[in-house]
mmCIF file of C-alpha atoms in Angstrom:
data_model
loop_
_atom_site.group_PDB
_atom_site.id
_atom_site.type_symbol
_atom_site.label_atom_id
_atom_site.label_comp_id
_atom_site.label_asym_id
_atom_site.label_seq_id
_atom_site.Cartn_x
_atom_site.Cartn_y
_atom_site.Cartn_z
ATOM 1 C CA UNK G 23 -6.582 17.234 -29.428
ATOM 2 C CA UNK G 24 -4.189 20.805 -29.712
ATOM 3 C CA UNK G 25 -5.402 23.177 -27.510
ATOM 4 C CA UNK G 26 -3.062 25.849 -29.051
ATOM 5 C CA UNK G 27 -2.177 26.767 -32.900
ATOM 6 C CA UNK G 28 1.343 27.642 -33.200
ATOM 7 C CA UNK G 29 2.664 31.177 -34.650
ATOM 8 C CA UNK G 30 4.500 28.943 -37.590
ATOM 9 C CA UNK G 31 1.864 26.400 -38.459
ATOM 10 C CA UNK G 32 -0.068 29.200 -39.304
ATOM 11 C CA UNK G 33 2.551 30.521 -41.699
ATOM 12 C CA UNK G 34 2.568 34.337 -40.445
ATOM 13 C CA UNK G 35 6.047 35.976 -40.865
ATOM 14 C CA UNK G 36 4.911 39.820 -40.084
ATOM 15 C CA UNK G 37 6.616 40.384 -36.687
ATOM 16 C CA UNK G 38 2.649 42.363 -35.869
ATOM 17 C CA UNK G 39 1.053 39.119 -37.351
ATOM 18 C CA UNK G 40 3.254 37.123 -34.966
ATOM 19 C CA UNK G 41 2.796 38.831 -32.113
ATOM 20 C CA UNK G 42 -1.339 39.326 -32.195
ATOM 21 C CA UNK G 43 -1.042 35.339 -32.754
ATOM 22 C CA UNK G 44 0.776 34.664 -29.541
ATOM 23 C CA UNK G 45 -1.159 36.743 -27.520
ATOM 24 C CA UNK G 46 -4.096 34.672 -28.683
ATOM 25 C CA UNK G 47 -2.743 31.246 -28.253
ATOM 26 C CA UNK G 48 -1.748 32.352 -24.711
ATOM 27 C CA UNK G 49 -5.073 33.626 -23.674
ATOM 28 C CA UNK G 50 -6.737 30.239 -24.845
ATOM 29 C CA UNK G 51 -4.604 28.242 -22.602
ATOM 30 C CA UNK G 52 -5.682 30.488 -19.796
ATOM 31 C CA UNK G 53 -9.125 29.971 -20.294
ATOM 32 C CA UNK G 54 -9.140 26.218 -20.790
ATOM 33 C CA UNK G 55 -6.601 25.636 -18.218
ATOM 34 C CA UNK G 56 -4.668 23.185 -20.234
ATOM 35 C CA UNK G 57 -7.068 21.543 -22.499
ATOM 36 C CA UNK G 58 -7.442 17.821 -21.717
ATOM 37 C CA UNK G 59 -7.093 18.144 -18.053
ATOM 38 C CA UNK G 60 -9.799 15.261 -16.410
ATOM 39 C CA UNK G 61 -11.949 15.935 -13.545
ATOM 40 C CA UNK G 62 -10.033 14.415 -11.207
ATOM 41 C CA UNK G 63 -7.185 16.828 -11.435
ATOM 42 C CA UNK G 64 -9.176 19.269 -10.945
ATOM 43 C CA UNK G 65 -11.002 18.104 -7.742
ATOM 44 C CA UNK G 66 -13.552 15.734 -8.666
ATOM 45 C CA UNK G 67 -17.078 16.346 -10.002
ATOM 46 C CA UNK G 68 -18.853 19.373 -9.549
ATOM 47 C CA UNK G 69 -22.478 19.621 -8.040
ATOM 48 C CA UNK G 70 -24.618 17.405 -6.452
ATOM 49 C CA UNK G 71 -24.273 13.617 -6.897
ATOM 50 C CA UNK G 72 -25.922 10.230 -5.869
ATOM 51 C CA UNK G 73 -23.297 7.178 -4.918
ATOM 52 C CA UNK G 74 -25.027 4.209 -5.836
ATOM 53 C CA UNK G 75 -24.499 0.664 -5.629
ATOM 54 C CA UNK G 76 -26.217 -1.565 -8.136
ATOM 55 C CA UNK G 77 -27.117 -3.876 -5.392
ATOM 56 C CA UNK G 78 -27.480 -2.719 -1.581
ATOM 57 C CA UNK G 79 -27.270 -6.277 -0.400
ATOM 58 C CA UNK G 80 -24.381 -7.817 0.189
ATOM 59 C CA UNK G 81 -23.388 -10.946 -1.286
ATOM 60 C CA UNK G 82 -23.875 -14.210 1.268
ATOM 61 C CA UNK G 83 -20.496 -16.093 1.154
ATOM 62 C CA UNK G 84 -22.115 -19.447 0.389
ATOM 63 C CA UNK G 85 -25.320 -20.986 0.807
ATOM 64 C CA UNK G 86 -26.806 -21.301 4.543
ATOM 65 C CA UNK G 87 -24.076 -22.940 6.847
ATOM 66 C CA UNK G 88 -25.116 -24.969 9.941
ATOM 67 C CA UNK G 89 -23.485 -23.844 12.952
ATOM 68 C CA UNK G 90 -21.211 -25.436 14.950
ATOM 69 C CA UNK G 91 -22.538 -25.032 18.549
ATOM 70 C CA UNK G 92 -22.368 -24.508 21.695
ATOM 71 C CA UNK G 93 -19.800 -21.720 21.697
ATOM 72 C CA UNK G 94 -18.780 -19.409 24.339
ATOM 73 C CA UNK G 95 -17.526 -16.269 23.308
ATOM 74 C CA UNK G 96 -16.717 -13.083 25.398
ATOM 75 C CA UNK G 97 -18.898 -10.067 24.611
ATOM 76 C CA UNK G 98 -17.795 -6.899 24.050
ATOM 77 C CA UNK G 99 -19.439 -5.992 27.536
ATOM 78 C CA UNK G 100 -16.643 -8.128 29.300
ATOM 79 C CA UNK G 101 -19.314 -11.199 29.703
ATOM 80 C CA UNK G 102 -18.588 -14.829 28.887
ATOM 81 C CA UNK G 103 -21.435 -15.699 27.131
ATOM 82 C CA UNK G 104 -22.399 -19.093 25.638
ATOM 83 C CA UNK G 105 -24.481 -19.445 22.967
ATOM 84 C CA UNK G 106 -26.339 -22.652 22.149
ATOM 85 C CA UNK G 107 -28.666 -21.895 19.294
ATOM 86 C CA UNK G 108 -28.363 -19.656 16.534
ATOM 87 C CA UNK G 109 -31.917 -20.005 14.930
ATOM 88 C CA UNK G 110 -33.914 -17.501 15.711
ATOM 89 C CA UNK G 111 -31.412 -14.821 16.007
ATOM 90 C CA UNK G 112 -32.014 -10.518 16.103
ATOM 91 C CA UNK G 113 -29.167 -8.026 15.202
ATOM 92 C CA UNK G 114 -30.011 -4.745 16.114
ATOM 93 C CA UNK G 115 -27.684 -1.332 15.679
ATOM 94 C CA UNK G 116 -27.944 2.310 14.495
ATOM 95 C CA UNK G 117 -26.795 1.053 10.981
ATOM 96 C CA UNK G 118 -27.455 -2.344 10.242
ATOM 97 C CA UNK G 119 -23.982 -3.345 10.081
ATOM 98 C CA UNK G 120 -24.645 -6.595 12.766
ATOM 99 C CA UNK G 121 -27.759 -7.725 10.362
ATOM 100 C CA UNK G 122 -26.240 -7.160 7.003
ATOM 101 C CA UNK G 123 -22.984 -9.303 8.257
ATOM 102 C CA UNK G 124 -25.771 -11.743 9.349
ATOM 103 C CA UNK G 125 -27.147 -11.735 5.831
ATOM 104 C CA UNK G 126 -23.175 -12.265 4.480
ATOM 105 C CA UNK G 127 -22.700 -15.129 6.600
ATOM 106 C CA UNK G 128 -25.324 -17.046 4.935
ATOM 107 C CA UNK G 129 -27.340 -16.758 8.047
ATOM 108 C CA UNK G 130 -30.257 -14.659 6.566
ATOM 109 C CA UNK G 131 -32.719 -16.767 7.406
ATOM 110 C CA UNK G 132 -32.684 -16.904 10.899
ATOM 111 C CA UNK G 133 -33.166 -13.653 11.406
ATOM 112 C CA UNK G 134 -36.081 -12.718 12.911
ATOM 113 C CA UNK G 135 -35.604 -9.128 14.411
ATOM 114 C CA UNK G 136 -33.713 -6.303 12.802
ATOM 115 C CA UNK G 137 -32.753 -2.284 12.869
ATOM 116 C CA UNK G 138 -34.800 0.614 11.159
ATOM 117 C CA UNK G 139 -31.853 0.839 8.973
ATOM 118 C CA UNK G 140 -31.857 -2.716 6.699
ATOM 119 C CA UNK G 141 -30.871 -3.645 3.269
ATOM 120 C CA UNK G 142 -33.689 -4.984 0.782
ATOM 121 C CA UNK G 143 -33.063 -8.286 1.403
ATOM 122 C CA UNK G 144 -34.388 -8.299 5.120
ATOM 123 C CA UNK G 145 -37.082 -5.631 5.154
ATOM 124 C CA UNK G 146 -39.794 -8.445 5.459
ATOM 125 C CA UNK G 147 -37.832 -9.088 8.732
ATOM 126 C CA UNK G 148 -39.980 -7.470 11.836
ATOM 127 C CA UNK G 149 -38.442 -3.842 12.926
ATOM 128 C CA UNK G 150 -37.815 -4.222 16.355
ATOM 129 C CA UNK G 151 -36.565 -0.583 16.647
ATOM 130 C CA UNK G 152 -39.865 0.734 16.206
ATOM 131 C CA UNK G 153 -40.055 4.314 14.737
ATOM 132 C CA UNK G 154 -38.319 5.973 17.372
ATOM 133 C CA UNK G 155 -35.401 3.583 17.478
ATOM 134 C CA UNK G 156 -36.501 2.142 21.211
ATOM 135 C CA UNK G 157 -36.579 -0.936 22.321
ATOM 136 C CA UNK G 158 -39.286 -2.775 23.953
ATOM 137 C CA UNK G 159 -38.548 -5.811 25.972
ATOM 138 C CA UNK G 160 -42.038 -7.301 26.035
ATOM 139 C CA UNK G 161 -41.481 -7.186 21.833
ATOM 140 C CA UNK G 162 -38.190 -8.769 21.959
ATOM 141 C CA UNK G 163 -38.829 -11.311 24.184
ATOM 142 C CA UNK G 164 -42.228 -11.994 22.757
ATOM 143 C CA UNK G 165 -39.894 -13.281 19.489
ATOM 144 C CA UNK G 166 -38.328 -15.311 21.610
ATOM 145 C CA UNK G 167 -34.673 -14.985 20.196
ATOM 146 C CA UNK G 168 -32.309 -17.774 20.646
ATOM 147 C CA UNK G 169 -29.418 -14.497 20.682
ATOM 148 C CA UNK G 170 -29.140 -11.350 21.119
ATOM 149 C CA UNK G 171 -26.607 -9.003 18.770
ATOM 150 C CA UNK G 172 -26.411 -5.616 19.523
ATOM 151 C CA UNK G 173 -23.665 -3.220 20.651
ATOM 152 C CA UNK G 174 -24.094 -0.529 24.224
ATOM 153 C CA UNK G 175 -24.834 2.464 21.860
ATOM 154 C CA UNK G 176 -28.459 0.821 21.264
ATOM 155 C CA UNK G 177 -29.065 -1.200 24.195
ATOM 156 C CA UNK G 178 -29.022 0.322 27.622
ATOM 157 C CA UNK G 179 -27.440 -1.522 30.231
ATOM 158 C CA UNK G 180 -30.867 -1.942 32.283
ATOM 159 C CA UNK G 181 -32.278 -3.236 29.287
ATOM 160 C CA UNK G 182 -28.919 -5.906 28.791
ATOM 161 C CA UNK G 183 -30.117 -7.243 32.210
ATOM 162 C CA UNK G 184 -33.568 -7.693 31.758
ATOM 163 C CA UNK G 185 -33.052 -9.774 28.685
ATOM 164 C CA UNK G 186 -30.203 -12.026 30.195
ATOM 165 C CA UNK G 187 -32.570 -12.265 33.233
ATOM 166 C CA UNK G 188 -34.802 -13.548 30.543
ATOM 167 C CA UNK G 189 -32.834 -16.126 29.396
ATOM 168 C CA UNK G 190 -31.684 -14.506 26.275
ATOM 169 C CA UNK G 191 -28.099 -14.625 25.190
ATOM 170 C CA UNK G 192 -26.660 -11.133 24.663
ATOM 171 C CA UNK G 193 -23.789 -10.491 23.059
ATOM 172 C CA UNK G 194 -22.319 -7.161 22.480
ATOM 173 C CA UNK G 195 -20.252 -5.612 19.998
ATOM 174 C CA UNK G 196 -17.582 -2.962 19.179
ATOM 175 C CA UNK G 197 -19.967 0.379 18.201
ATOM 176 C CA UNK G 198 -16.704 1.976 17.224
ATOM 177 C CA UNK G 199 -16.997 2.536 13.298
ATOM 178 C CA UNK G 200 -13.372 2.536 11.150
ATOM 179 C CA UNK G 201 -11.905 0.846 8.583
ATOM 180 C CA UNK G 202 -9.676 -1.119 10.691
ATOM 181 C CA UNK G 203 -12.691 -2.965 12.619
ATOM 182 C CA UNK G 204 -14.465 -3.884 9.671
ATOM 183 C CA UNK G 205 -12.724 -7.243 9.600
ATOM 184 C CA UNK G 206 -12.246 -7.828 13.052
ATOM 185 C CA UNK G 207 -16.260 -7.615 13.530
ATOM 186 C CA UNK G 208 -17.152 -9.415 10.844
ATOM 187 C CA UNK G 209 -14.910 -12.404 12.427
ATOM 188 C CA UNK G 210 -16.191 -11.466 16.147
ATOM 189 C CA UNK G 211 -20.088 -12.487 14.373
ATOM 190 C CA UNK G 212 -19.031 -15.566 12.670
ATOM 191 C CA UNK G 213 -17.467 -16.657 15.565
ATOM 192 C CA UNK G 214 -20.319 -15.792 18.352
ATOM 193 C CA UNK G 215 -23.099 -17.865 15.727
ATOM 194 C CA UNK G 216 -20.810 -20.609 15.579
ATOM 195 C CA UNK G 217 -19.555 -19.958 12.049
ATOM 196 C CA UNK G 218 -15.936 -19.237 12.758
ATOM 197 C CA UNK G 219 -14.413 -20.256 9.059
ATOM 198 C CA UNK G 220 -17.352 -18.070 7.192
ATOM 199 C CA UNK G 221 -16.217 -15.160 9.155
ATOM 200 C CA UNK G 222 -12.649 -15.876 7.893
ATOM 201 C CA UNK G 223 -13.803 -16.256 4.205
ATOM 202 C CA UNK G 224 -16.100 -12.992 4.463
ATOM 203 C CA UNK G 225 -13.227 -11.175 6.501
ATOM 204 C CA UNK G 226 -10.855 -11.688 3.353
ATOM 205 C CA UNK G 227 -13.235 -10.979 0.946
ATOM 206 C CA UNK G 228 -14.164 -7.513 2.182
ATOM 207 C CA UNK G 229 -10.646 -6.686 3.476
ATOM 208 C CA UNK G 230 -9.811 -7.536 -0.128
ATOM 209 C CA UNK G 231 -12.229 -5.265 -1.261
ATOM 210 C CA UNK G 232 -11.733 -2.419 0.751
ATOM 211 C CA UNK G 233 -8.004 -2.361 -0.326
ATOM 212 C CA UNK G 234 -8.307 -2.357 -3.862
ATOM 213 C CA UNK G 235 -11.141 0.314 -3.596
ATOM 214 C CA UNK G 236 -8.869 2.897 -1.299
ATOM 215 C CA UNK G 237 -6.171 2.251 -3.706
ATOM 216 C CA UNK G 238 -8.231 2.874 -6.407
ATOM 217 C CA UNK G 239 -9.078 6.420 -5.300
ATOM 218 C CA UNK G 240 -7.734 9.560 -7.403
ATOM 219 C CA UNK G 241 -4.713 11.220 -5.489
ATOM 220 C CA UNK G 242 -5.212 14.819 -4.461
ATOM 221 C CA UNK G 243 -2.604 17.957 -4.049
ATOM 222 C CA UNK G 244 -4.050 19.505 -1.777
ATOM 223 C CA UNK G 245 -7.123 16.726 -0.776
ATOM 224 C CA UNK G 246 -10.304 17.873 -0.914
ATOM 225 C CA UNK G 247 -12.372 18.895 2.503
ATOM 226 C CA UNK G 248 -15.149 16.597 3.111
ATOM 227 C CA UNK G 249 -17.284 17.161 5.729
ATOM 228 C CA UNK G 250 -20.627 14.593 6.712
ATOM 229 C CA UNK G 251 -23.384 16.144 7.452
ATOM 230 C CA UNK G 252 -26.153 13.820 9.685
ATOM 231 C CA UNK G 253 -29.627 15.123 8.921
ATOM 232 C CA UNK G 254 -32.884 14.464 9.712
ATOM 233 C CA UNK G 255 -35.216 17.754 9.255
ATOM 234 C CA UNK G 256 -34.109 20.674 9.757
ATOM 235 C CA UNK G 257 -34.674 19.864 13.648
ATOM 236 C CA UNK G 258 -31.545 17.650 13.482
ATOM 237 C CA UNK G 259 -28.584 18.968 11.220
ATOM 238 C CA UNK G 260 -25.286 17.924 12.897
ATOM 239 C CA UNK G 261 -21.479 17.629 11.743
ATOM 240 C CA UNK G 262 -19.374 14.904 12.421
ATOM 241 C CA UNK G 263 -15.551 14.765 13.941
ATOM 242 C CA UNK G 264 -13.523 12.320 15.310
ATOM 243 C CA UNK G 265 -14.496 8.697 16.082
ATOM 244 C CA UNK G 266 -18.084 9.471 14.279
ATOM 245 C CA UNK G 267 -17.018 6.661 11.485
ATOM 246 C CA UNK G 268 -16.817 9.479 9.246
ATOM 247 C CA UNK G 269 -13.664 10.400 9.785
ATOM 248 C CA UNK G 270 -12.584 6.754 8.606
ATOM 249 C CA UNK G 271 -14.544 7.022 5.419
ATOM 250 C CA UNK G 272 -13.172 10.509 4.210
ATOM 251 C CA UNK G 273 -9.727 8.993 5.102
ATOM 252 C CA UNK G 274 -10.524 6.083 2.905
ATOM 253 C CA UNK G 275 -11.137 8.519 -0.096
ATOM 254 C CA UNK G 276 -7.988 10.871 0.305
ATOM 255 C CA UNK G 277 -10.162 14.005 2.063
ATOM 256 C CA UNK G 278 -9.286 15.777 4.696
ATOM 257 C CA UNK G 279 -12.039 15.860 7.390
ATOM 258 C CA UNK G 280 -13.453 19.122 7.933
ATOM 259 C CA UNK G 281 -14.311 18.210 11.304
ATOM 260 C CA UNK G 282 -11.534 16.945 12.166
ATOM 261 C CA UNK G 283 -10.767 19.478 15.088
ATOM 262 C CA UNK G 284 -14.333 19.085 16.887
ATOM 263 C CA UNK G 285 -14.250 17.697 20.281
ATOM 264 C CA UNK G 286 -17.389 15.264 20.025
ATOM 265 C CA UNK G 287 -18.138 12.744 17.409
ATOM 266 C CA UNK G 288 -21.328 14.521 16.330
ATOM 267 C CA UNK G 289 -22.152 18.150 16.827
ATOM 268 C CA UNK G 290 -24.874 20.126 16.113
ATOM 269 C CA UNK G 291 -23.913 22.467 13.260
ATOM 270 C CA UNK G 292 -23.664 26.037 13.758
ATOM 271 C CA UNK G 293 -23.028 29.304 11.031
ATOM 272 C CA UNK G 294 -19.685 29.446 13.180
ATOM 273 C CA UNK G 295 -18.701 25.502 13.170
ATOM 274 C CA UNK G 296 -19.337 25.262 9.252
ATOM 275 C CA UNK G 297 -17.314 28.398 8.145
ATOM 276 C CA UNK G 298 -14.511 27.368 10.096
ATOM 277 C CA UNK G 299 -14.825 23.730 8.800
ATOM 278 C CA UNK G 300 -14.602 25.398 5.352
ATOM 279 C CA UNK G 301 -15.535 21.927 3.442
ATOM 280 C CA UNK G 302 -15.141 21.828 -0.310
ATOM 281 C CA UNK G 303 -17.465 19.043 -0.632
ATOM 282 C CA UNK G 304 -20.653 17.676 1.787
ATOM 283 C CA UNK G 305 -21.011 13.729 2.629
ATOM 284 C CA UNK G 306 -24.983 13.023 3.647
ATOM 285 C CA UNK G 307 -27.229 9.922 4.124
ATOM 286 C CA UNK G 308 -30.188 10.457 0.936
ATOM 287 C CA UNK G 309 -32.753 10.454 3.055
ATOM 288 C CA UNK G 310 -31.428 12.890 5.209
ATOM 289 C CA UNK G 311 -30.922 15.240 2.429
ATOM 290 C CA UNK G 312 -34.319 14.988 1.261
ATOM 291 C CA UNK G 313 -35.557 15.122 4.694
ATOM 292 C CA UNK G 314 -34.594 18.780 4.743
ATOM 293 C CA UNK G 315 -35.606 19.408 0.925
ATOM 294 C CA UNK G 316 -32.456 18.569 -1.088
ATOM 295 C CA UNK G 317 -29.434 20.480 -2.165
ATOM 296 C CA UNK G 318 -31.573 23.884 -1.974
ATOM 297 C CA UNK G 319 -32.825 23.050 1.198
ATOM 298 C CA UNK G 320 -29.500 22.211 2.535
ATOM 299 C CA UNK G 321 -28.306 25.207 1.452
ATOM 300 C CA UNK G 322 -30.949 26.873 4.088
ATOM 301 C CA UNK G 323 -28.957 25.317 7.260
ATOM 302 C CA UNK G 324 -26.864 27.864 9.005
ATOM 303 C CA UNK G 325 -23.635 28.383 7.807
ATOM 304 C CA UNK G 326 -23.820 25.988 4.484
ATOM 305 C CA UNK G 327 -24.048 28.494 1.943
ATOM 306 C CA UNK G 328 -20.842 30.566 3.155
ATOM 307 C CA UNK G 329 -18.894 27.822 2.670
ATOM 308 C CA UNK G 330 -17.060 26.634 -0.806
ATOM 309 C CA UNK G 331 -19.407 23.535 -0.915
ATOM 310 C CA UNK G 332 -22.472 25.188 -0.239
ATOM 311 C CA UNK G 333 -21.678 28.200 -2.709
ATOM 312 C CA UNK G 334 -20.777 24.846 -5.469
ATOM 313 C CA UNK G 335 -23.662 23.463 -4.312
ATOM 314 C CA UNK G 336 -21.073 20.278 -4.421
ATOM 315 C CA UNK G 337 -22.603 17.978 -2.104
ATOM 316 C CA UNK G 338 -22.478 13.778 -2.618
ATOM 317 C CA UNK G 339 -25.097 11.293 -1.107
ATOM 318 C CA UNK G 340 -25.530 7.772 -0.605
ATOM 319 C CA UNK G 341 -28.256 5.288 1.059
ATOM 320 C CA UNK G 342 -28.645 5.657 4.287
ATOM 321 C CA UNK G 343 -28.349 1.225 4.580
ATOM 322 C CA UNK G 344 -24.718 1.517 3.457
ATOM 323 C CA UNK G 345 -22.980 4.930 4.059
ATOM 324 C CA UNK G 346 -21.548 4.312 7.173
ATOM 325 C CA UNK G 347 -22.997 0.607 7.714
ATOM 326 C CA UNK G 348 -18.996 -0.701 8.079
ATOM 327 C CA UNK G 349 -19.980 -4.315 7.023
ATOM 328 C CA UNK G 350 -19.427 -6.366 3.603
ATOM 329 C CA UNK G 351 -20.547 -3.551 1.420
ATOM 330 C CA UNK G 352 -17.706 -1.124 2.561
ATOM 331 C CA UNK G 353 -15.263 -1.598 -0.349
ATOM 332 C CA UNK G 354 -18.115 -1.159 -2.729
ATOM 333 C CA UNK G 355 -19.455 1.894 -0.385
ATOM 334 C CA UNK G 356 -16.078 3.555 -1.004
ATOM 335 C CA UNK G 357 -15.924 2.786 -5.164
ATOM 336 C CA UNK G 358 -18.929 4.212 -5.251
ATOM 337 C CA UNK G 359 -18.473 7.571 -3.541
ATOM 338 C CA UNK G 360 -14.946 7.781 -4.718
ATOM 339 C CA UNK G 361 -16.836 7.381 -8.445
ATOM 340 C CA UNK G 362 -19.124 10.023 -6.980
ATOM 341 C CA UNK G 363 -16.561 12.492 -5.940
ATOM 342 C CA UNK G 364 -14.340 12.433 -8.114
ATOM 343 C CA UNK G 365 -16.001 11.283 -11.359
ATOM 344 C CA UNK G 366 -13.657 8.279 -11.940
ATOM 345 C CA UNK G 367 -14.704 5.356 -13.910
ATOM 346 C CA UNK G 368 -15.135 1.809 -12.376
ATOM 347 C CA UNK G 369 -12.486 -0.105 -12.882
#
């Protein structure tokens, strides 16, 4: 389609009728700004939007494996630890990433303990966070777990003791969240359930995915400012920086991290931290969003509305089971937010 009629098309020949023309067809390509031009080139999609994923579970590499066992692995704590029986086994982190690589493995159902945070596919599974996100070791051990997976952000090393004291094998993790671990964990797993060559399989698949979805993303000159918000009320509002996991997923889809020059990975957000941070667009977990009453209600935390997001109102959330999860769903986390952001089609 023409944005612009030209002065001859039109037939005019008075040097007035010429000139009143131009004029026109000039001021029309001002206001469209080059007719044709997609939303990607000109930052994305405006407003709010949802990322979604058909499917929030994650899809098991092959039918139930049996493992091969004993293995002793060494746990991210520095312990050798050897584990005999994977059957009754409870993964338990702040985002479900050890339970939904569980679930990949083929290992769902031996799972018999889980996070607050878990896909569809495992809510049946007890809680064993509780509301609050303790842990009681009375519960756990009345479950009587075969293994332990967890990483030191969500077990306390008092607690680590009582359960090895207990006869439970522990085995920690990495709690570090980027791209570049997302492999390496996955593997870690397989290997500590005795499962080593369905930790490979599932460790190509997602690295496979995650590739083609990062290079999949729309390029940006200048990249857009992304900022993730953590919410939960307006008692919690908090901005992430460096080494949040965050920072890895806005890096994934071209952004620049508005809190990239904060000295903790989570702060608590302030009118000052968030007009500095200047982002053009907001990344938040949907139920933290509508934990605080939705875009308008976001708009209401100090400092949001002064910045170019908040006056856009351009803010883009996902599930809180996947966002920042890390696990077999992350190349499908970042298609889906990229699709989000930016309005691209799927491929």
């Amino acid at each position: 389609m023409r944005c612009a009629t030209s002065v001859q098309a039109l037939g005019v020949r008075s040097t007035m009728g010429r000139f009143v023309l131009a004029v026109l067809a000039l001021t029309l390509v001002a206001a469209t700004g080059a007719c044709g031009a997609d939303t990607a080139s000109t930052g994305g999609q405006r407003g709010p939007a949802t990322a979604t994923l058909t499917d929030l579970d994650p899809v098991p590499i092959g039918p139930e494996p049996t493992p091969a066992l004993p293995v002793t692995v060494r746990s991210f704590d520095g312990a050798e630890v050897t584990v005999t029986d994977a059957s009754r086994i409870i993964a338990v982190d702040r985002y479900g990433t050890l339970s939904q690589i569980v679930y990949a493995l083929g290992l769902g159902p031996k799972l018999i303990g889980r996070s607050t945070v878990a896909i569809p596919a495992i809510r049946d599974v007890p809680n064993v966070a509780g509301g609050n996100g303790s842990l009681n070791l009375e519960a756990l051990l009345a479950l009587r777990p075969s293994v332990f997976l967890t990483d030191d952000v969500t077990v306390t090393p008092q607690l680590r003791e009582q359960l090895r004291g207990a006869g439970v094998n522990v085995v920690f993790f990495d709690s570090k969240r980027t791209m570049e671990g997302v492999v390496p964990q996955i593997e870690a797993v397989a290997n500590a359930l005795g499962v080593p060559d369905r930790g490979k399989r599932l460790g190509q698949r997602t690295r496979g995915e995650i590739d083609a979805a990062v290079a999949a993303v729309p390029k940006q000159d200048p990249p857009l400012r992304m900022a993730f918000l953590y919410l939960r009320s307006t008692a919690i509002t908090m901005l992430a920086g460096p080494g949040s996991g965050a920072d890895s997923l806005i890096a994934a889809l071209g952004g620049a991290d508005a809190g990239a020059a904060l000295s903790e990975p989570f702060v608590t957000i302030t009118s000052e931290a968030m007009i500095s941070a200047a982002p053009d667009l907001l990344l938040v977990m949907t139920d933290g969003l509508k934990s605080v009453g939705g875009v308008d209600g976001l708009a209401k935390v100090p400092g949001i509305a002064q910045t170019p997001a908040g006056r856009d109102k351009r803010v883009v959330d996902m599930s809180d089971q996947v966002i920042l999860s890390y696990g077999p769903n992350t190349g499908r986390v970042i298609t889906a937010l990229s699709q989000a952001v930016y309005g691209n089609a799927p491929a």
